[in-house]
Short mmCIF file of C-alpha atoms in Angstrom, two decimals:
data_model
loop_
_atom_site.label_atom_id
_atom_site.label_comp_id
_atom_site.label_asym_id
_atom_site.label_seq_id
_atom_site.Cartn_x
_atom_site.Cartn_y
_atom_site.Cartn_z
CA MET A 1 -4.57 8.13 36.39
CA ASN A 2 -1.88 9.54 38.70
CA ALA A 3 -2.35 13.10 39.98
CA GLY A 4 -0.51 15.60 37.82
CA SER A 5 -0.19 13.20 34.84
CA ASP A 6 -0.52 14.66 31.31
CA THR A 7 -1.91 11.37 29.96
CA GLN A 8 -5.18 11.80 28.12
CA PRO A 9 -8.11 9.81 29.56
CA THR A 10 -9.24 6.91 27.38
CA ARG A 11 -12.95 7.76 27.65
CA HIS A 12 -14.58 10.78 26.03
CA GLN A 13 -14.66 13.84 28.24
CA VAL A 14 -18.07 15.43 28.69
CA ARG A 15 -18.06 18.61 30.73
CA PRO A 16 -21.12 20.87 30.95
CA LYS A 17 -20.57 24.54 30.27
CA PRO A 18 -23.21 27.12 31.18
CA ASN A 19 -24.64 29.17 28.33
CA ARG A 20 -27.61 31.43 28.20
CA GLU A 21 -29.09 29.35 25.38
CA GLY A 22 -28.53 26.09 27.17
CA ASP A 23 -25.71 23.80 28.26
CA TRP A 24 -22.61 23.24 26.09
CA LEU A 25 -20.92 19.83 26.03
CA GLU A 26 -17.23 19.42 25.30
CA VAL A 27 -16.66 16.06 23.63
CA SER A 28 -13.30 14.56 22.68
CA MET A 29 -13.71 12.53 19.49
CA GLY A 30 -10.74 10.26 19.22
CA PRO A 31 -7.95 9.48 18.92
CA GLN A 32 -9.41 5.99 18.71
CA HIS A 33 -12.58 7.02 16.87
CA PRO A 34 -13.05 4.67 13.86
CA SER A 35 -14.21 7.41 11.45
CA THR A 36 -11.37 9.89 11.82
CA HIS A 37 -9.01 8.57 9.14
CA GLY A 38 -6.04 7.91 11.38
CA VAL A 39 -4.77 8.66 14.83
CA PHE A 40 -6.50 12.06 15.02
CA ARG A 41 -8.64 13.80 17.66
CA MET A 42 -11.26 16.50 17.50
CA ASP A 43 -12.20 18.48 20.60
CA VAL A 44 -15.80 19.46 19.83
CA VAL A 45 -18.00 21.84 21.80
CA LEU A 46 -21.67 21.07 21.21
CA GLU A 47 -24.98 22.76 21.91
CA GLY A 48 -27.29 19.82 21.66
CA GLU A 49 -26.15 18.13 18.45
CA ARG A 50 -24.80 21.34 16.87
CA VAL A 51 -21.09 22.23 16.71
CA VAL A 52 -20.21 25.47 18.46
CA ARG A 53 -16.41 25.07 18.41
CA LEU A 54 -14.02 22.51 17.00
CA LYS A 55 -10.32 22.10 17.57
CA PRO A 56 -8.28 19.54 15.56
CA VAL A 57 -5.66 17.82 17.75
CA PHE A 58 -2.85 15.93 16.01
CA GLY A 59 0.73 14.86 16.69
CA TYR A 60 0.00 11.27 17.71
CA LEU A 61 1.83 9.95 14.65
CA HIS A 62 4.79 12.38 14.67
CA ARG A 63 7.93 10.58 13.47
CA ASN A 64 10.41 13.50 13.24
CA HIS A 65 10.62 13.04 9.47
CA GLU A 66 12.12 16.41 8.68
CA LYS A 67 14.84 16.30 11.34
CA ILE A 68 15.78 12.70 10.52
CA ALA A 69 16.27 13.77 6.86
CA GLU A 70 18.84 16.39 7.90
CA GLY A 71 20.97 13.55 9.31
CA THR A 72 20.47 11.21 6.36
CA THR A 73 21.88 11.25 2.83
CA TYR A 74 19.72 12.76 0.10
CA LEU A 75 19.01 9.36 -1.40
CA GLY A 76 18.49 7.79 2.02
CA SER A 77 15.49 10.04 2.59
CA MET A 78 13.61 8.80 -0.48
CA PRO A 79 12.09 5.77 1.35
CA TYR A 80 11.01 8.09 4.16
CA THR A 81 8.91 10.12 1.71
CA ASP A 82 6.91 6.96 1.04
CA ARG A 83 5.66 7.13 4.60
CA LEU A 84 4.20 10.68 4.34
CA ASP A 85 1.00 10.13 2.40
CA TYR A 86 1.31 6.34 2.36
CA PHE A 87 -1.52 6.08 -0.17
CA CYS A 88 0.54 8.10 -2.67
CA SER A 89 4.19 7.13 -2.41
CA MET A 90 4.87 7.61 -6.11
CA THR A 91 3.88 11.30 -6.01
CA ASN A 92 5.78 11.80 -2.74
CA ASN A 93 8.88 10.45 -4.42
CA TRP A 94 8.40 12.71 -7.44
CA ALA A 95 8.05 15.93 -5.43
CA TYR A 96 11.22 15.18 -3.44
CA ALA A 97 13.13 14.15 -6.59
CA LEU A 98 12.17 17.44 -8.29
CA ALA A 99 13.55 19.47 -5.40
CA VAL A 100 16.88 17.64 -5.37
CA GLU A 101 17.13 17.83 -9.18
CA LYS A 102 16.56 21.56 -9.06
CA LEU A 103 19.22 21.81 -6.36
CA ALA A 104 21.77 19.71 -8.26
CA GLY A 105 20.90 20.79 -11.83
CA LEU A 106 20.04 17.28 -13.06
CA GLN A 107 18.06 16.54 -16.22
CA VAL A 108 15.50 13.80 -16.57
CA PRO A 109 15.32 11.61 -19.75
CA GLU A 110 12.17 11.69 -21.87
CA ARG A 111 11.07 8.14 -21.07
CA ALA A 112 11.50 8.73 -17.33
CA GLU A 113 9.33 11.88 -17.57
CA TYR A 114 6.55 9.88 -19.21
CA LEU A 115 6.84 7.13 -16.61
CA ARG A 116 6.59 9.72 -13.83
CA VAL A 117 3.39 11.18 -15.29
CA ILE A 118 1.86 7.73 -15.79
CA LEU A 119 2.64 6.67 -12.19
CA ALA A 120 1.44 10.00 -10.77
CA GLU A 121 -1.92 9.83 -12.58
CA LEU A 122 -2.39 6.18 -11.62
CA THR A 123 -1.77 7.33 -8.04
CA ARG A 124 -4.42 10.03 -8.45
CA LEU A 125 -6.90 7.42 -9.65
CA GLN A 126 -6.45 5.05 -6.77
CA ASN A 127 -6.34 7.88 -4.19
CA HIS A 128 -9.56 9.54 -5.37
CA ALA A 129 -11.39 6.21 -5.82
CA SER A 130 -10.45 5.21 -2.27
CA LEU A 131 -11.46 8.62 -0.89
CA CYS A 132 -14.90 8.35 -2.45
CA GLY A 133 -15.32 4.85 -1.00
CA PHE A 134 -14.27 5.99 2.46
CA LEU A 135 -16.55 9.05 2.22
CA LEU A 136 -19.58 6.90 1.49
CA GLN A 137 -18.65 4.60 4.35
CA ASP A 138 -18.54 7.61 6.67
CA MET A 139 -22.11 8.33 5.66
CA GLY A 140 -23.17 4.80 6.61
CA ALA A 141 -22.97 3.03 3.25
CA MET A 142 -21.11 0.06 4.69
CA GLY A 143 -19.17 -2.20 2.37
CA THR A 144 -20.23 -1.90 -1.24
CA PRO A 145 -18.89 1.51 -2.40
CA LEU A 146 -15.58 1.00 -0.58
CA MET A 147 -15.15 -2.51 -1.95
CA TYR A 148 -15.90 -1.29 -5.49
CA ALA A 149 -13.24 1.38 -5.08
CA PHE A 150 -10.68 -1.03 -3.55
CA ARG A 151 -11.28 -3.48 -6.40
CA GLU A 152 -9.98 -0.86 -8.84
CA ARG A 153 -7.24 0.21 -6.45
CA GLU A 154 -5.93 -3.38 -6.37
CA LYS A 155 -5.39 -3.34 -10.12
CA ILE A 156 -3.28 -0.17 -9.81
CA LEU A 157 -1.31 -1.52 -6.84
CA ASP A 158 -0.55 -4.63 -8.95
CA LEU A 159 1.04 -2.28 -11.54
CA PHE A 160 3.05 -0.53 -8.82
CA GLU A 161 4.27 -3.87 -7.52
CA ALA A 162 5.28 -5.03 -10.97
CA ILE A 163 7.38 -1.94 -11.69
CA SER A 164 8.82 -1.17 -8.24
CA GLY A 165 8.59 -4.39 -6.25
CA ALA A 166 6.24 -2.83 -3.64
CA ARG A 167 2.55 -2.09 -3.58
CA MET A 168 2.54 0.95 -1.31
CA MET A 169 6.08 1.94 -0.20
CA CYS A 170 7.43 2.07 -3.76
CA ASN A 171 10.74 3.97 -3.36
CA PHE A 172 10.80 4.23 -7.18
CA MET A 173 11.91 7.73 -8.19
CA ARG A 174 15.58 8.69 -8.32
CA PHE A 175 17.37 12.01 -8.82
CA GLY A 176 17.62 12.28 -12.57
CA GLY A 177 14.97 9.71 -13.48
CA CYS A 178 13.52 6.44 -12.24
CA ARG A 179 15.06 3.49 -10.46
CA CYS A 180 14.38 1.09 -13.38
CA ASP A 181 12.41 0.84 -16.63
CA ALA A 182 9.01 -0.74 -16.91
CA PRO A 183 9.22 -4.54 -17.25
CA PRO A 184 8.05 -6.27 -20.45
CA GLY A 185 4.28 -6.21 -20.80
CA TRP A 186 3.81 -3.55 -18.10
CA LEU A 187 2.70 -0.76 -20.44
CA GLU A 188 0.15 -3.06 -22.09
CA GLN A 189 -1.22 -4.05 -18.67
CA ALA A 190 -1.42 -0.37 -17.72
CA ARG A 191 -3.38 0.40 -20.92
CA ARG A 192 -5.90 -2.30 -20.09
CA VAL A 193 -6.42 -0.92 -16.57
CA VAL A 194 -6.81 2.63 -17.90
CA ASP A 195 -9.20 1.58 -20.72
CA ASN A 196 -11.46 -0.26 -18.23
CA PHE A 197 -11.45 2.50 -15.57
CA PRO A 198 -14.24 4.66 -17.14
CA ARG A 199 -16.60 1.70 -16.84
CA PHE A 200 -15.98 1.67 -13.04
CA LEU A 201 -16.62 5.41 -12.90
CA ASP A 202 -19.86 5.06 -14.84
CA GLU A 203 -21.09 2.33 -12.48
CA PHE A 204 -19.97 4.24 -9.42
CA GLU A 205 -21.74 7.44 -10.50
CA ALA A 206 -24.90 5.60 -11.48
CA LEU A 207 -24.95 4.06 -8.05
CA LEU A 208 -24.08 7.13 -6.00
CA SER A 209 -23.96 10.57 -7.60
CA GLU A 210 -27.72 11.14 -7.76
CA ASN A 211 -28.58 9.07 -4.73
CA GLU A 212 -31.08 11.13 -2.72
CA ILE A 213 -29.59 10.15 0.65
CA ILE A 214 -26.08 11.15 -0.46
CA MET A 215 -27.31 14.43 -1.86
CA ALA A 216 -29.19 15.19 1.34
CA ARG A 217 -26.12 14.41 3.48
CA THR A 218 -23.62 16.40 1.38
CA GLN A 219 -25.30 19.32 -0.49
CA GLY A 220 -24.99 22.51 1.53
CA VAL A 221 -22.94 20.66 4.18
CA GLY A 222 -19.42 21.77 5.07
CA VAL A 223 -19.32 24.78 2.73
CA LEU A 224 -15.81 26.26 2.24
CA PRO A 225 -16.15 29.78 0.76
CA ARG A 226 -13.82 30.71 -2.07
CA ASP A 227 -12.13 33.60 -0.20
CA LEU A 228 -11.49 31.54 2.90
CA ALA A 229 -10.04 28.69 0.84
CA ILE A 230 -7.59 31.07 -0.83
CA ASN A 231 -6.61 32.91 2.36
CA ALA A 232 -6.03 29.65 4.27
CA GLY A 233 -3.71 28.26 1.62
CA VAL A 234 -6.00 25.34 0.80
CA THR A 235 -5.02 23.52 -2.40
CA GLY A 236 -6.02 20.58 -4.52
CA PRO A 237 -9.54 19.25 -5.04
CA MET A 238 -10.78 21.14 -1.93
CA LEU A 239 -9.74 24.47 -3.46
CA ARG A 240 -11.16 23.67 -6.88
CA ALA A 241 -14.45 22.50 -5.30
CA SER A 242 -14.74 26.08 -4.00
CA GLY A 243 -14.52 27.37 -7.57
CA VAL A 244 -10.85 28.40 -7.69
CA ASN A 245 -9.18 27.44 -10.94
CA TYR A 246 -5.74 26.54 -9.64
CA ASP A 247 -3.86 23.35 -10.47
CA VAL A 248 -0.06 23.15 -10.15
CA ARG A 249 0.06 20.95 -13.24
CA LYS A 250 -1.30 23.90 -15.23
CA VAL A 251 0.44 26.69 -13.34
CA ASP A 252 3.96 25.28 -13.14
CA ARG A 253 3.75 22.71 -15.97
CA TYR A 254 6.36 20.65 -14.16
CA GLY A 255 7.63 17.49 -15.78
CA ILE A 256 5.99 17.30 -19.22
CA TYR A 257 2.43 18.22 -18.27
CA ASP A 258 2.48 20.98 -20.92
CA ARG A 259 2.24 18.21 -23.54
CA PHE A 260 -1.10 16.87 -22.39
CA GLU A 261 -4.60 18.20 -22.93
CA PHE A 262 -6.80 18.05 -19.84
CA LYS A 263 -9.40 20.18 -18.09
CA VAL A 264 -9.49 21.37 -14.45
CA PRO A 265 -12.90 20.50 -12.96
CA LEU A 266 -14.39 23.17 -10.66
CA GLY A 267 -17.22 23.24 -8.15
CA GLU A 268 -19.75 26.01 -7.63
CA HIS A 269 -20.76 25.73 -3.98
CA GLY A 270 -17.70 24.46 -2.13
CA ASP A 271 -19.73 21.94 -0.16
CA THR A 272 -19.10 18.26 0.54
CA TYR A 273 -20.96 17.18 -2.60
CA ASP A 274 -18.79 19.40 -4.79
CA ARG A 275 -15.66 17.99 -3.16
CA TYR A 276 -16.91 14.49 -4.04
CA MET A 277 -17.83 15.41 -7.62
CA VAL A 278 -14.58 17.24 -8.33
CA ARG A 279 -12.69 14.09 -7.49
CA ILE A 280 -14.90 11.99 -9.75
CA LEU A 281 -14.31 14.42 -12.62
CA GLU A 282 -10.59 14.58 -11.90
CA MET A 283 -10.39 10.84 -12.30
CA ARG A 284 -11.89 11.17 -15.76
CA GLN A 285 -9.28 13.75 -16.67
CA SER A 286 -6.50 11.54 -15.26
CA VAL A 287 -7.71 8.78 -17.62
CA ASN A 288 -7.37 11.24 -20.52
CA ILE A 289 -3.82 12.13 -19.47
CA LEU A 290 -2.88 8.47 -19.06
CA LYS A 291 -4.17 7.56 -22.51
CA GLN A 292 -2.05 10.29 -24.08
CA ALA A 293 1.07 9.40 -22.09
CA LEU A 294 0.77 5.67 -22.72
CA ALA A 295 0.32 6.30 -26.42
CA ASP A 296 3.32 8.67 -26.72
CA ILE A 297 5.92 7.21 -24.35
CA PRO A 298 9.23 6.96 -26.23
CA PRO A 299 12.04 4.38 -25.89
CA GLY A 300 15.30 5.34 -24.27
CA PRO A 301 17.09 5.52 -20.90
CA VAL A 302 15.31 6.24 -17.63
CA MET A 303 18.26 7.86 -15.72
CA ASP A 304 20.45 10.92 -16.31
CA PRO A 305 23.97 9.46 -16.84
CA LYS A 306 25.36 12.42 -14.84
CA ALA A 307 23.40 11.46 -11.76
CA LYS A 308 25.47 9.89 -8.96
CA LEU A 309 24.00 7.57 -6.39
CA ARG A 310 27.18 7.47 -4.30
CA GLY A 311 29.02 10.51 -3.05
CA PHE A 312 26.09 12.76 -4.01
CA ARG A 313 26.83 16.29 -2.80
CA PRO A 314 24.84 19.17 -4.40
CA LYS A 315 26.51 22.56 -4.48
CA PRO A 316 25.51 24.98 -1.71
CA GLY A 317 22.15 26.59 -2.39
CA GLU A 318 18.45 26.20 -1.82
CA ALA A 319 15.50 24.90 -3.81
CA TYR A 320 11.77 24.49 -3.53
CA ALA A 321 9.80 22.18 -5.80
CA ARG A 322 6.10 21.38 -5.73
CA ILE A 323 3.66 19.14 -7.54
CA GLU A 324 -0.11 18.69 -7.75
CA ALA A 325 -0.36 15.63 -5.51
CA PRO A 326 -3.76 13.94 -5.25
CA LYS A 327 -4.55 15.84 -2.02
CA GLY A 328 -3.13 19.21 -3.12
CA GLU A 329 0.17 21.04 -3.39
CA LEU A 330 3.01 18.93 -2.03
CA GLY A 331 6.30 20.79 -1.77
CA PHE A 332 9.82 20.14 -0.55
CA TYR A 333 12.20 22.93 0.55
CA LEU A 334 15.89 22.01 0.72
CA ILE A 335 19.07 23.90 1.69
CA SER A 336 22.43 22.41 0.76
CA ASP A 337 25.71 23.37 2.45
CA GLY A 338 27.67 21.16 0.05
CA GLY A 339 27.57 18.15 2.35
CA PRO A 340 26.09 14.68 1.80
CA ASN A 341 22.95 15.54 3.84
CA PRO A 342 20.49 18.45 3.49
CA TYR A 343 21.29 21.33 5.86
CA ARG A 344 17.56 22.07 6.00
CA TYR A 345 14.68 19.84 4.86
CA ARG A 346 11.06 20.95 5.10
CA VAL A 347 7.81 19.54 3.71
CA ARG A 348 4.71 21.49 2.68
CA PRO A 349 2.04 18.82 3.17
CA PRO A 350 -1.46 19.40 1.68
CA SER A 351 -3.28 17.24 4.30
CA PHE A 352 -1.99 19.43 7.13
CA ILE A 353 -2.77 22.77 5.45
CA ASN A 354 -6.23 21.65 4.29
CA LEU A 355 -7.11 20.47 7.77
CA THR A 356 -6.75 23.97 9.21
CA VAL A 357 -10.21 25.05 7.91
CA LEU A 358 -12.02 22.09 9.43
CA GLU A 359 -13.68 24.18 12.19
CA ASP A 360 -14.96 26.76 9.69
CA MET A 361 -16.60 24.05 7.64
CA CYS A 362 -18.15 22.31 10.68
CA LEU A 363 -19.67 25.17 12.66
CA GLY A 364 -23.44 24.88 12.93
CA HIS A 365 -23.55 21.30 11.68
CA THR A 366 -24.30 18.14 13.62
CA VAL A 367 -21.83 15.59 14.95
CA ALA A 368 -22.84 13.18 12.18
CA ASP A 369 -22.08 15.85 9.58
CA VAL A 370 -18.64 16.52 11.14
CA VAL A 371 -17.50 12.98 10.36
CA VAL A 372 -18.60 13.31 6.71
CA ILE A 373 -16.98 16.80 6.37
CA LEU A 374 -13.71 15.45 7.73
CA GLY A 375 -13.90 12.60 5.21
CA SER A 376 -14.30 15.01 2.32
CA VAL A 377 -11.05 16.83 3.30
CA ASP A 378 -9.03 13.64 2.48
CA ILE A 379 -6.27 13.51 5.04
CA VAL A 380 -3.56 10.96 5.79
CA MET A 381 -2.07 11.37 9.23
CA GLY A 382 1.41 10.34 8.12
CA GLU A 383 1.49 13.55 6.10
CA VAL A 384 -0.25 15.69 8.75
CA ASP A 385 2.13 14.77 11.61
CA ARG A 386 5.30 13.80 9.71
#
């Protein structure tokens, strides 16, 4: 490396630091570390195997999403939202569409509202199933749990491909509705997937939830106290695992969520095990919502006839819209000056906010625990860095 270069060394840095209780080691985990869920680095200060300090380092995947959107038409930014949390493009689309609809005063037809709920809850199922599989892999359970989870995820991605033409970058929502209606037979296929999903959850829980190794590795590990979770702005399953009854679907009742009966699962201890169990229970509640939505979805159009795809220029003003995305509160803040592009465009990403309490959860734990705690946060670096 040249003298004066800012380039990070490729090997981990280990630098002794004197301390009255012994030597401290500063270790750089990443950005190439295989267990860090993306291009992400942790600068960890250790005393032996115990964490004394931890600093998350991100920005390696920064794509200038928000500034690009200010030079792009409103509709032109919809595909960019797919690339935020790339596991959950349908919910990314919905949050952005809600903000523009609020800005432009557009209404969404009944059938489109039902389709949005169905696609959002299917997204929650595949996100949480994948997270649980990855979490178990982080603990050393190589292969089986993740493959079980991905088997179910494939069925949901097949549904996304059938309705949108893409498995992950769906670009499906539109201002005032959805891009197209569900093709013939799609709803019946979705019902079969939803009806069979509880069997997967039963098998998954029987295999894992009372496994003594998993309980030893997760119970009492990475505790996030209730007060800290609230003060840090943590949302989603992480917040509810700490015992806070807060779900944007219940608070804002956006879309048509006020029509569905479902419970909000809560944890008692705020540890890694509670974060795992809350996601398992949320999947069961998503199945309940999906059964209600698939049974009640009405016929009709899927787009507001007043919505314009060309020459779209909302009146000057500002709007913020948020949803309960699988990882937490996802919000979009927009300012319009009457032009074809947003004057200001900002994203409130749950992965980034939830990551800010990582050090608090890791202090005093071992390096092996740190990887598991990070896995329980459920981050996607496309959303953290933007």
